[in-house]
Coordinates of C-alpha atoms (C1' of nucleotides) in Angstrom, one line a residue:
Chain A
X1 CA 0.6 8.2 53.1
X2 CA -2.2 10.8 53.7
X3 CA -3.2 12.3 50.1
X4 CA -2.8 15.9 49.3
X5 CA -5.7 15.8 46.6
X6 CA -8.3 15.8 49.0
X7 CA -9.8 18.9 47.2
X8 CA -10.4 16.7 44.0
X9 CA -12.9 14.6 43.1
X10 CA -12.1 10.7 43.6
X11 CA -13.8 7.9 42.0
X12 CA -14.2 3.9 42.3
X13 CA -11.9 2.2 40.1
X14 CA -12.3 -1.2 38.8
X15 CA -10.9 -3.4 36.1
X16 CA -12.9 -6.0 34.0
X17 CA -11.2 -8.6 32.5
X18 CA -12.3 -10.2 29.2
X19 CA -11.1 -13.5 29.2
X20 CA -10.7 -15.2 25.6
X21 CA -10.5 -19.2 25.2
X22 CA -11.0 -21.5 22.2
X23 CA -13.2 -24.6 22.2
X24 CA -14.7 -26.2 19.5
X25 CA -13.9 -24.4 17.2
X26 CA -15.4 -21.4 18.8
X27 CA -14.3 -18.2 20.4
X28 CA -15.0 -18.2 23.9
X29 CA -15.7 -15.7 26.6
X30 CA -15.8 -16.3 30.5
X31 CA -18.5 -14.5 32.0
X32 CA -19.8 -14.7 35.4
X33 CA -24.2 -14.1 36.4
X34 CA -24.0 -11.0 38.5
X35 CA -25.6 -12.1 42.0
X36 CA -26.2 -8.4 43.4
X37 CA -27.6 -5.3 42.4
X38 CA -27.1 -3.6 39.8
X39 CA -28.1 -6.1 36.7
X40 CA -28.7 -9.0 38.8
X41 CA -29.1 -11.9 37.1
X42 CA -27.3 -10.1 33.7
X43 CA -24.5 -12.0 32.7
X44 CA -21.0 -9.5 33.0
X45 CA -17.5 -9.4 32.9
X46 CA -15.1 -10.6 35.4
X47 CA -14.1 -7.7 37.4
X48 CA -13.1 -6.2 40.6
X49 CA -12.4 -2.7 42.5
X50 CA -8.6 -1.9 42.5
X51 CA -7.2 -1.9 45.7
X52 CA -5.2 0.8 47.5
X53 CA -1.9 -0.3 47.0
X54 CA -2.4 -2.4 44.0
X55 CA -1.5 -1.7 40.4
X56 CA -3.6 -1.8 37.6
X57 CA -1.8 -5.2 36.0
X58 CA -1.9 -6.6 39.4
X59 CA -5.5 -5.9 39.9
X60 CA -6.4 -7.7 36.4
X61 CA -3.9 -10.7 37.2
X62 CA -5.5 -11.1 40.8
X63 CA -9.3 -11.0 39.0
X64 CA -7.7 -13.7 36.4
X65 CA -6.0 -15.7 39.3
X66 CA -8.8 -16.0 41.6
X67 CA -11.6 -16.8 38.8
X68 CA -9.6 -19.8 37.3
X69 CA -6.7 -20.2 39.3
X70 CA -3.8 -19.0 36.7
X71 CA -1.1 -17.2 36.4
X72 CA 1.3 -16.4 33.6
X73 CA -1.5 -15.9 31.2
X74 CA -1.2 -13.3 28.2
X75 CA -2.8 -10.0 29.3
X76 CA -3.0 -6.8 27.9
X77 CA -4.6 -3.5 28.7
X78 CA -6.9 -2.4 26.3
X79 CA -9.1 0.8 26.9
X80 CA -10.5 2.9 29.7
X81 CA -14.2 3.2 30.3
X82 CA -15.2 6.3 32.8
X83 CA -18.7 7.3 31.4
X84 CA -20.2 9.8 34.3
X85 CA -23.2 7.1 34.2
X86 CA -21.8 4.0 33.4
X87 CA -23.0 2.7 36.9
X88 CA -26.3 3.3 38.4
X89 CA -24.6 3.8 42.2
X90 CA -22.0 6.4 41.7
X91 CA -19.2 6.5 39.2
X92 CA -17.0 3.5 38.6
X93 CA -13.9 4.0 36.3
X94 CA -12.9 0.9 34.9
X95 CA -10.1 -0.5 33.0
X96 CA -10.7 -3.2 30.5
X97 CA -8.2 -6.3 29.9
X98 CA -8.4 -9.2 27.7
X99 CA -6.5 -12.0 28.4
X100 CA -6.0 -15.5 26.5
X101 CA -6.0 -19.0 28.1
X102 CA -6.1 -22.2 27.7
X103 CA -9.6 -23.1 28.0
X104 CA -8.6 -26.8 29.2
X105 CA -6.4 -25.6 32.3
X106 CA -9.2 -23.9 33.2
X107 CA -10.7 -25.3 36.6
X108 CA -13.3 -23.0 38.4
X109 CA -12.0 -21.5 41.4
X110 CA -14.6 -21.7 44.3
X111 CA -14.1 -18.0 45.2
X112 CA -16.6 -15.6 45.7
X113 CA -16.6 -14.2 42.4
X114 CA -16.9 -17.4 40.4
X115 CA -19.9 -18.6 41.4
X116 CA -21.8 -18.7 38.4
X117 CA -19.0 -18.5 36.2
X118 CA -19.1 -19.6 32.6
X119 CA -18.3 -19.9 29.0
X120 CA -19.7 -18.3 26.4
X121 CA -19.5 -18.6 22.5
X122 CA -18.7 -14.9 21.4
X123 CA -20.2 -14.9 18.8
X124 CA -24.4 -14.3 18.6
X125 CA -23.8 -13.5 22.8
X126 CA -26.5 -11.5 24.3
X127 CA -26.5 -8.4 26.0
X128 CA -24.3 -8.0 29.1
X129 CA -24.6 -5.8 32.3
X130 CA -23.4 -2.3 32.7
X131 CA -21.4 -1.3 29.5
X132 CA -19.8 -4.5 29.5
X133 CA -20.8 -5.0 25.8
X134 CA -18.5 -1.6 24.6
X135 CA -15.9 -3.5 26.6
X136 CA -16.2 -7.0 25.0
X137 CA -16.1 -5.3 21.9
X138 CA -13.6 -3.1 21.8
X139 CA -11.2 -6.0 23.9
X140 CA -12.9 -8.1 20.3
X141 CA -11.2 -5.7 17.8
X142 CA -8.0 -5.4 19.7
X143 CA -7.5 -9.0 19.5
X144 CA -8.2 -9.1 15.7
X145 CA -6.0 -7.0 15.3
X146 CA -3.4 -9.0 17.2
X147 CA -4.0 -11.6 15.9
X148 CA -3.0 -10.5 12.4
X149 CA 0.0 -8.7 14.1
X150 CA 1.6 -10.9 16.5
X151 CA 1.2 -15.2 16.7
X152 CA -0.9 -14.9 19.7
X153 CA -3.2 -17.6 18.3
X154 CA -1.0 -20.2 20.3
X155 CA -1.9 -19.1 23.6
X156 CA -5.5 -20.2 23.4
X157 CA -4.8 -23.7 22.2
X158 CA -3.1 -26.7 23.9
X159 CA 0.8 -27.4 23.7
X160 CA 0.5 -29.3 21.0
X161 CA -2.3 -29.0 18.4
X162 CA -2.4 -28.9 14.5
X163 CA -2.8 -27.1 11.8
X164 CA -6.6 -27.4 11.4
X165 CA -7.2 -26.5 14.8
X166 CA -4.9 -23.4 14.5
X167 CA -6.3 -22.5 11.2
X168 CA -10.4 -22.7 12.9
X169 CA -8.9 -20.4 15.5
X170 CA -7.8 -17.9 13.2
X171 CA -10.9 -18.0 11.4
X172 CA -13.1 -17.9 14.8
X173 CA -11.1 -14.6 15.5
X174 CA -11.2 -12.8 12.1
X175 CA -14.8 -14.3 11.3
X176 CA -13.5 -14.9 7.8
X177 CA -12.3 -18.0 5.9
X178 CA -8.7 -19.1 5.1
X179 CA -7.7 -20.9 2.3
X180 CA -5.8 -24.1 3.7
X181 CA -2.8 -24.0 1.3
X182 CA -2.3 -20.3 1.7
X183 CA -2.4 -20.2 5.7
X184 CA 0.1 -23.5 6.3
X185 CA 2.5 -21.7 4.0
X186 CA 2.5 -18.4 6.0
X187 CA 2.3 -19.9 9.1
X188 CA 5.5 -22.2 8.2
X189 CA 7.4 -19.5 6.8
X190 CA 7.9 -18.0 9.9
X191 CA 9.2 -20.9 11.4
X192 CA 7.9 -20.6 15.1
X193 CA 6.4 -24.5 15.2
X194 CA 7.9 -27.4 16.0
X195 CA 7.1 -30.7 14.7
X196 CA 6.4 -33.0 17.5
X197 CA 7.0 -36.2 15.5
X198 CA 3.5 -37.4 16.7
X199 CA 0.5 -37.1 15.4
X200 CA -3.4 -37.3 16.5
X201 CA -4.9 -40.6 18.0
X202 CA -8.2 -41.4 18.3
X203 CA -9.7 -39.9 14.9
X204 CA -11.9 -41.6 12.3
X205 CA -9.7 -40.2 9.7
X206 CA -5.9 -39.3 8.7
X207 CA -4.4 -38.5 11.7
X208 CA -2.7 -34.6 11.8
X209 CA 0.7 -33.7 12.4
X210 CA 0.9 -32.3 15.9
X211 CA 3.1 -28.9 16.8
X212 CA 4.4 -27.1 19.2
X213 CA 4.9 -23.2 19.2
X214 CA 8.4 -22.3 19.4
X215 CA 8.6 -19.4 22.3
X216 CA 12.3 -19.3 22.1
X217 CA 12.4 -18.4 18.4
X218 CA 9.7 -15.8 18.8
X219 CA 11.2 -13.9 21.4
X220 CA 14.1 -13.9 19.4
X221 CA 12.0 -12.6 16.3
X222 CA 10.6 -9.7 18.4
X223 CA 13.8 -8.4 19.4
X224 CA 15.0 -8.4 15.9
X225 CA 11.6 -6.8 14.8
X226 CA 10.0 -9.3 12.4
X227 CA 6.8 -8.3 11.5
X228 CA 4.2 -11.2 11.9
X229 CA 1.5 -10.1 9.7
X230 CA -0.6 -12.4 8.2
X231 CA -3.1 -11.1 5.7
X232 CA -6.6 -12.6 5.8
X233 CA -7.4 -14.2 2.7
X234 CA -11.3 -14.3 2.6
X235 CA -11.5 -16.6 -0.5
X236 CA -13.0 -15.5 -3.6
X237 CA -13.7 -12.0 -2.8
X238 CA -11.5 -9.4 -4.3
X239 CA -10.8 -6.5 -2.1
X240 CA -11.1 -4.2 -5.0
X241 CA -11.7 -0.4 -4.1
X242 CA -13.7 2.1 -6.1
X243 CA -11.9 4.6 -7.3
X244 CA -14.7 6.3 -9.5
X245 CA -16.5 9.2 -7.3
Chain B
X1 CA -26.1 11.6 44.2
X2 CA -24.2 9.7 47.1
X3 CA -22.3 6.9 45.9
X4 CA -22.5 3.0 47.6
X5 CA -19.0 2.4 47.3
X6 CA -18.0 4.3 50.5
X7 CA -16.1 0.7 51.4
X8 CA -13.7 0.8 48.5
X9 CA -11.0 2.7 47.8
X10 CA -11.0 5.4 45.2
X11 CA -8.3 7.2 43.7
X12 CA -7.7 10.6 42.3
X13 CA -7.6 10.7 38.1
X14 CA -6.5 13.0 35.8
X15 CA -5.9 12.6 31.9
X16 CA -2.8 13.7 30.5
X17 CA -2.6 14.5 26.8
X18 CA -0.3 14.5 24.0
X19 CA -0.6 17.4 22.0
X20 CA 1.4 16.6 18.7
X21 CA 2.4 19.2 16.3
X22 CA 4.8 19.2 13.0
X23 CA 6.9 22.3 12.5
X24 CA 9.9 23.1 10.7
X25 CA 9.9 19.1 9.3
X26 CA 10.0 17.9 13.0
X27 CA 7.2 16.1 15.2
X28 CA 6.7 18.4 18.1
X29 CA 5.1 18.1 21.6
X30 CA 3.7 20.7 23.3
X31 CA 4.7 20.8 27.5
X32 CA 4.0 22.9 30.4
X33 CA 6.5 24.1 33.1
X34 CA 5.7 22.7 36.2
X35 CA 5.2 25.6 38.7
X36 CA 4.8 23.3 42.2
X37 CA 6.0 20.4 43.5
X38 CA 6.4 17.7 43.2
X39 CA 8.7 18.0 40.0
X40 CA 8.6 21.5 39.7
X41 CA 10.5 23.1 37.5
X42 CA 10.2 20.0 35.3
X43 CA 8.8 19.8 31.9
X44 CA 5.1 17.6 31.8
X45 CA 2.5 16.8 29.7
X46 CA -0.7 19.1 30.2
X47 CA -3.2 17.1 32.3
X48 CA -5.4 17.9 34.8
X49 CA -8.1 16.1 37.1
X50 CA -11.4 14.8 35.8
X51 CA -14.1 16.3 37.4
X52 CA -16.7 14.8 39.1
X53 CA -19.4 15.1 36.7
X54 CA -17.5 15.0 33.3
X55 CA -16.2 11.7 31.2
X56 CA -13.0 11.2 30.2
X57 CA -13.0 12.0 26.6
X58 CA -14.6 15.7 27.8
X59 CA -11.8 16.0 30.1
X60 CA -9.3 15.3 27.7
X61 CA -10.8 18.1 25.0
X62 CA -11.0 20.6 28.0
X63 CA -7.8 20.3 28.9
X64 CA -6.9 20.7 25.2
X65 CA -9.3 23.2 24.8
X66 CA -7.9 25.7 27.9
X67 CA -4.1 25.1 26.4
X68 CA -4.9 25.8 22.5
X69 CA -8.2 27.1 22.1
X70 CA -9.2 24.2 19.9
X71 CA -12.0 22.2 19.8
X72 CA -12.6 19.9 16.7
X73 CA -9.5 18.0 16.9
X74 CA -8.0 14.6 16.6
X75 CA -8.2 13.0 19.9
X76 CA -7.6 9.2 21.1
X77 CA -7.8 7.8 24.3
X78 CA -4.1 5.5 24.7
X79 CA -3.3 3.8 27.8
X80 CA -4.3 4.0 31.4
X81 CA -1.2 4.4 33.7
X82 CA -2.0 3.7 37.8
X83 CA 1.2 2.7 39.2
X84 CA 1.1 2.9 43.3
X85 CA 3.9 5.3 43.1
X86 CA 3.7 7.3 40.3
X87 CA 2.8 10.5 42.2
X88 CA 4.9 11.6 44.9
X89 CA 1.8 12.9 47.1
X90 CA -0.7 10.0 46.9
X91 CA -2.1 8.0 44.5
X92 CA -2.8 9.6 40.8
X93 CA -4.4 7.5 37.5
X94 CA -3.8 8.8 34.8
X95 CA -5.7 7.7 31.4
X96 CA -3.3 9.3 28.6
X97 CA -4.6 10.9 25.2
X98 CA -2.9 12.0 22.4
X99 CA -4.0 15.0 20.2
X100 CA -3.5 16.3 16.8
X101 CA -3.2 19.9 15.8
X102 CA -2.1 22.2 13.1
X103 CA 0.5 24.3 14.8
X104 CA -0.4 27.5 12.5
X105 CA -3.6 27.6 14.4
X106 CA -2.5 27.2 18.1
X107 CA -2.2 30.6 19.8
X108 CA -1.4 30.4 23.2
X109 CA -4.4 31.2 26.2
X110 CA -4.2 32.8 28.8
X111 CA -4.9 29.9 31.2
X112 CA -3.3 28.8 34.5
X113 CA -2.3 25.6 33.1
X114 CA -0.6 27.2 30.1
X115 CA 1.5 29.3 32.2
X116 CA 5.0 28.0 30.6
X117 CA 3.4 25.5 27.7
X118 CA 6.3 25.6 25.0
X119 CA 6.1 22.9 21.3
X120 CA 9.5 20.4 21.9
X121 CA 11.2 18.3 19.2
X122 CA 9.8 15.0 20.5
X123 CA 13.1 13.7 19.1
X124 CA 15.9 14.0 21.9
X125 CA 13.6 15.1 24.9
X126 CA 15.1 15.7 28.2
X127 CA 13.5 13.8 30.9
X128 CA 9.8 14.6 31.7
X129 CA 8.3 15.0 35.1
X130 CA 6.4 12.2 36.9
X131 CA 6.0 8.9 34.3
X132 CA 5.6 11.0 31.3
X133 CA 8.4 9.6 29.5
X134 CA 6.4 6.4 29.0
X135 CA 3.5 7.9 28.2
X136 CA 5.1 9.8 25.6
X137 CA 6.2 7.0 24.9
X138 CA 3.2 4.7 24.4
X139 CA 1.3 8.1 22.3
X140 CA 4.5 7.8 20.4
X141 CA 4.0 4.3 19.5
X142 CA 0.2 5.0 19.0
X143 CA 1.3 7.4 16.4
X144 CA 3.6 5.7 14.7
X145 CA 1.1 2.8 14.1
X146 CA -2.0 5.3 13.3
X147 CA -0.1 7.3 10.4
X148 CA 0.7 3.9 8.8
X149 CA -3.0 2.2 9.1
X150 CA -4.6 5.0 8.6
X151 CA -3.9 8.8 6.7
X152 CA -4.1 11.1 10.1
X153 CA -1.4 13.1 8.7
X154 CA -3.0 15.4 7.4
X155 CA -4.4 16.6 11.0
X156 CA -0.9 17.8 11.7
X157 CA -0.9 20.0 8.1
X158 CA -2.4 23.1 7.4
X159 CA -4.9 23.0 4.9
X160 CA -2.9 23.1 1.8
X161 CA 0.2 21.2 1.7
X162 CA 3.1 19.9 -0.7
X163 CA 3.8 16.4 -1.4
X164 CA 7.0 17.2 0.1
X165 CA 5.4 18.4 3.5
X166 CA 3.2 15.2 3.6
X167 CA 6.7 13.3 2.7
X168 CA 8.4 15.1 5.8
X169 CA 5.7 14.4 8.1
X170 CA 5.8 10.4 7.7
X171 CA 9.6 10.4 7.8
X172 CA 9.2 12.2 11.3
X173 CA 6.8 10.1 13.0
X174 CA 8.3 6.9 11.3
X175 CA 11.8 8.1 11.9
X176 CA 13.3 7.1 8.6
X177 CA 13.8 7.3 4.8
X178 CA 11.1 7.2 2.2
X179 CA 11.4 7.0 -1.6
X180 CA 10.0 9.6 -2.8
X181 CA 8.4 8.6 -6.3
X182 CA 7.0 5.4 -4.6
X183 CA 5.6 7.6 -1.5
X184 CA 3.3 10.0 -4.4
X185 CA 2.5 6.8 -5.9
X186 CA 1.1 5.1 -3.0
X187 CA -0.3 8.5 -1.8
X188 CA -1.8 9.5 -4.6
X189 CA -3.3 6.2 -5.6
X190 CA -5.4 6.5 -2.3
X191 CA -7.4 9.6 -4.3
X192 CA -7.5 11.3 -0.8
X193 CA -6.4 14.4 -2.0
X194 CA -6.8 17.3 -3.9
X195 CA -5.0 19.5 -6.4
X196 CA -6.1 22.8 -5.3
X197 CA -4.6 24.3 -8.9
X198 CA -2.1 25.9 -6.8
X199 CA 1.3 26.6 -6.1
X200 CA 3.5 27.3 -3.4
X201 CA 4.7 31.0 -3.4
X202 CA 8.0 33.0 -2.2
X203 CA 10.4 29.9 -2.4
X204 CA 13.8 30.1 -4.1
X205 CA 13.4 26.9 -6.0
X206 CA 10.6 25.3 -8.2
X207 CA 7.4 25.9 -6.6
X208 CA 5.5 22.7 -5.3
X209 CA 1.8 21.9 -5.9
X210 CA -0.5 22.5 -3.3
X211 CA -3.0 19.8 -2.3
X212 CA -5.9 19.4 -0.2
X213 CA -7.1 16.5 2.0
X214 CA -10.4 15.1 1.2
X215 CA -12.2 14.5 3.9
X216 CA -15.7 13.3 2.4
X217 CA -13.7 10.6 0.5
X218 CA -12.0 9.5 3.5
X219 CA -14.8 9.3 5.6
X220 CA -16.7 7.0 2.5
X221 CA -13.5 4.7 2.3
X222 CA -13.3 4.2 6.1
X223 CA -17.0 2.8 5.8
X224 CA -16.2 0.4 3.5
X225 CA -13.4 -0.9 5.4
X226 CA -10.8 0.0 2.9
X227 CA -7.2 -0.2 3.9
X228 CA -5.2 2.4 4.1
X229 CA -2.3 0.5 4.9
X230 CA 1.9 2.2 4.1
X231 CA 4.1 0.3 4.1
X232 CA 7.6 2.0 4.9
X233 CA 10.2 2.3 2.7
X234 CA 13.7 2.6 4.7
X235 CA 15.8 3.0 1.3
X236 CA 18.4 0.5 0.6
X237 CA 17.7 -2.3 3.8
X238 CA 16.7 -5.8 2.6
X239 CA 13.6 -6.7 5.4
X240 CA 15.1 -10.3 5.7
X241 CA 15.3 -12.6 8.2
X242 CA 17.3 -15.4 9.6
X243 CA 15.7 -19.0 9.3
X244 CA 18.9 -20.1 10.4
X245 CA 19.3 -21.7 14.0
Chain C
dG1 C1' -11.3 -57.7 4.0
dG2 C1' -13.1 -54.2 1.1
dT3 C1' -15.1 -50.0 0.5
dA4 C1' -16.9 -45.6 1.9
dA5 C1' -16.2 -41.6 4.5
dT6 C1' -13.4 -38.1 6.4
dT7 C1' -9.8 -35.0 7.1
dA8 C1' -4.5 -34.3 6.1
dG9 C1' -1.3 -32.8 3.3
dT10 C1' 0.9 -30.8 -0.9
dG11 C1' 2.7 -27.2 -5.6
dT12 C1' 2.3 -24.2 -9.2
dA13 C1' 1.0 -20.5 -12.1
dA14 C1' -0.9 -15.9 -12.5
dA15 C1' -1.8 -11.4 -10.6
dA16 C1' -0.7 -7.7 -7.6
dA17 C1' 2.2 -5.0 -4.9
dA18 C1' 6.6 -3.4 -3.5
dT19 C1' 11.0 -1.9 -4.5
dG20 C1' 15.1 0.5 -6.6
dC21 C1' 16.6 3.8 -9.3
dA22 C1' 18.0 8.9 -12.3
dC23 C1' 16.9 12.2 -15.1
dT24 C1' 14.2 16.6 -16.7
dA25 C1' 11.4 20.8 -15.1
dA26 C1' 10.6 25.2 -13.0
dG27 C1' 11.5 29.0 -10.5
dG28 C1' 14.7 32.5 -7.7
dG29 C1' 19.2 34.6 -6.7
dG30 C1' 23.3 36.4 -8.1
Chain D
dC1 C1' 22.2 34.0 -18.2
dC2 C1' 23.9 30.6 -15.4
dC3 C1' 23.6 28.2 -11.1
dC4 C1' 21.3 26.4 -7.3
dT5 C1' 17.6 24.1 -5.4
dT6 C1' 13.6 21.4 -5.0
dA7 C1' 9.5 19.3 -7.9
dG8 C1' 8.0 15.9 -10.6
dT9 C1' 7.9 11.7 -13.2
dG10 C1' 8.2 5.7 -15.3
dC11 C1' 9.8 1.4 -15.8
dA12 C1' 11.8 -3.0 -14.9
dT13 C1' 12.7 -6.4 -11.3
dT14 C1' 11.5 -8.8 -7.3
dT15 C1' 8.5 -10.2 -3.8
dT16 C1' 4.1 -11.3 -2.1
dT17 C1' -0.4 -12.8 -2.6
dT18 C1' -3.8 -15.3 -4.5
dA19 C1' -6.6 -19.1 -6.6
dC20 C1' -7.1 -23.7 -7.1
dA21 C1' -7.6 -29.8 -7.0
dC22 C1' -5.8 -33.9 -6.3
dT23 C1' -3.5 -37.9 -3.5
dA24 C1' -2.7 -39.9 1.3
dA25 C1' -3.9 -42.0 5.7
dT26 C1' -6.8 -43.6 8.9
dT27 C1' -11.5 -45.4 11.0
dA28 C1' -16.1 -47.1 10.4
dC29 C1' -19.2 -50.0 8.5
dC30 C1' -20.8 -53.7 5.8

DNA sequence: GGTAATTAGTGTAAAAAATGCACTAAGGGG
DNA sequence: CCCCTTAGTGCATTTTTTACACTAATTACC
């Protein structure tokens, strides 16, 4: 199909995918060393041009796919970056994902892309190529604020975990602390894990519980339009507002 | 400057924005006639391409800017649509914006793109041109979200508004019922706004007090991360759900 | 085998927020 | 002057959130 706009101005497209896990108790990002050109040698996001008869999902699915080899991964679109000078070679339009695995399933892909691929811990990370640390962070707040909207917390952990681990994941997200007590009895309440009638093995102390997340009653939930929200509850400080001045 | 990426392919973009307005207690949209094909004839969202040397954002405010005559105006980039075939004549991405405006001050301008550009009750829209029903859409849901995290209502108000006109506004965007002594209460509580020590004039009924947003006060809440949080009141419906099964 | 170390697991009371509800007040129109 | 219409206001009940400390189960070490 020849285009008709060959008047208007056309520009590169690319997506970058920001791809969360969990592991050890930290929030992780996958970032691969950039082996060309410009920043060589910074570390960046996953990315890649858009092809021609590709859409935009598929494009951020096929840069996910070919970096770690998965499919069926949460992913969500999250903001558009098209600053005239964003790239030092010509302008680049690109649209930023995040997407949430399971850091254990993760295998690196020999691919062309992956070749210095690796974790990071989020948090204290240092500066990143292009304007890829805008993208991080705005991928960063839309995940905090999922994760106080929706259970998302699950897809980052293994099938079966406990409620410690998914309590350190919430608080490696929100960067605030959760009072034990407080966060098992929301997280119950809403009655999307299973007990697996097992518990750990292999600890030096009480073994936990282990659970399962319950994808069936979830769905079920959304149609129905429960709301999931969990409140932070950053202990001992009141969230008091001034209302003098 | 000549760009590297002669290899890959590259894709016409436009943004699309939409332009919400309140009016007579409804949420409005304001649309443009299509005048060529493909769709012409068909009601669309004002958009045009980005040019070569401008960022999105700019584009967005200039294509508001041609329309309305406003600058200054409440303006947030949504959601990136590139399907292959979402344009007829080749392939279009569109990043989607949605604007607030007080309709009082919109005059129309003379502009070629504002040829037929009429305000439409967003409620029970015919079908739009191209995939502008889910973009709609997705501003809608944008929307819906802002005015309950955060008090963008008044962007849509003229300057001095009733209680009553605030009260409309929410039950339009949030498309139901709210109690009216615990919407002041919850309002009012915020200290946002201002009794201007005026009433309204030339209405057969009890004139209302006039108020004014406070925008200083806003702007010092926002940096301290206060919550602005309302919570809907859909009169007389328990929010309960089924643990059963 | 006993004890120390470590994390799991549990309930309640107080405070804060949300909810439901109905009458009086003020002005214009006839 | 009465009627109509919308403005404006408070309280009691329920629900949600918050703060908080001890016992239970297991391994490691001596």
């Amino acid at each position: 199909m020849a285009t008709n706009f060959d008047n208007y101005f056309k520009s590169a497209f690319t997506v970058d995918n920001v791809i969360f896990g969990f592991d050890e108790g930290d929030l992780k990002v996958l970032l691969i060393k950039r082996g060309e050109e410009p920043h060589i040698g910074e570390w960046a996001l996953p990315g890649y041009f858009v092809k021609t008869d590709e859409d935009l999902d598929a494009a951020a699915k096929r840069v996910l796919s070919e970096l770690t080899g998965l499919t069926n991964v949460y992913l969500e679109q999250v903001h558009t970056f098209g600053s005239v000078n964003r790239h030092a070679f010509g302008r680049v339009i690109t649209i930023s994902y995040f997407s949430l695995i399971k850091i254990d399933n993760y295998t690196i892909q020999p691919s062309s892309i992956a070749l210095q691929a690796q974790w990071h811990t989020v948090n204290g990370l240092q500066h990143l190529a292009f304007d890829h640390d805008a993208i991080l962070g705005s991928c960063l707040q839309r995940l905090k604020w999922l994760v106080k909207t929706r259970p998302v917390g699950f897809e980052l952990l293994p099938p079966k975990f406990t409620l410690t681990e998914l309590q350190h994941l919430y608080e490696a997200i929100l960067r605030c602390p959760l009072d034990k007590r407080n966060f098992r009895k929301k997280i119950l309440s809403m009655n999307l894990l299973v007990d697996c009638d097992e518990t750990q093995e292999g600890v030096a102390h009480r073994p936990a519980k282990l659970y399962k997340f319950d994808r069936k009653r979830y769905n079920k939930l959304v149609d129905q339009g429960f709301n999931f929200e969990l409140k932070e509850t950053p202990t001992k400080k009141k969230n008091t507002v001034e209302l003098s001045s």
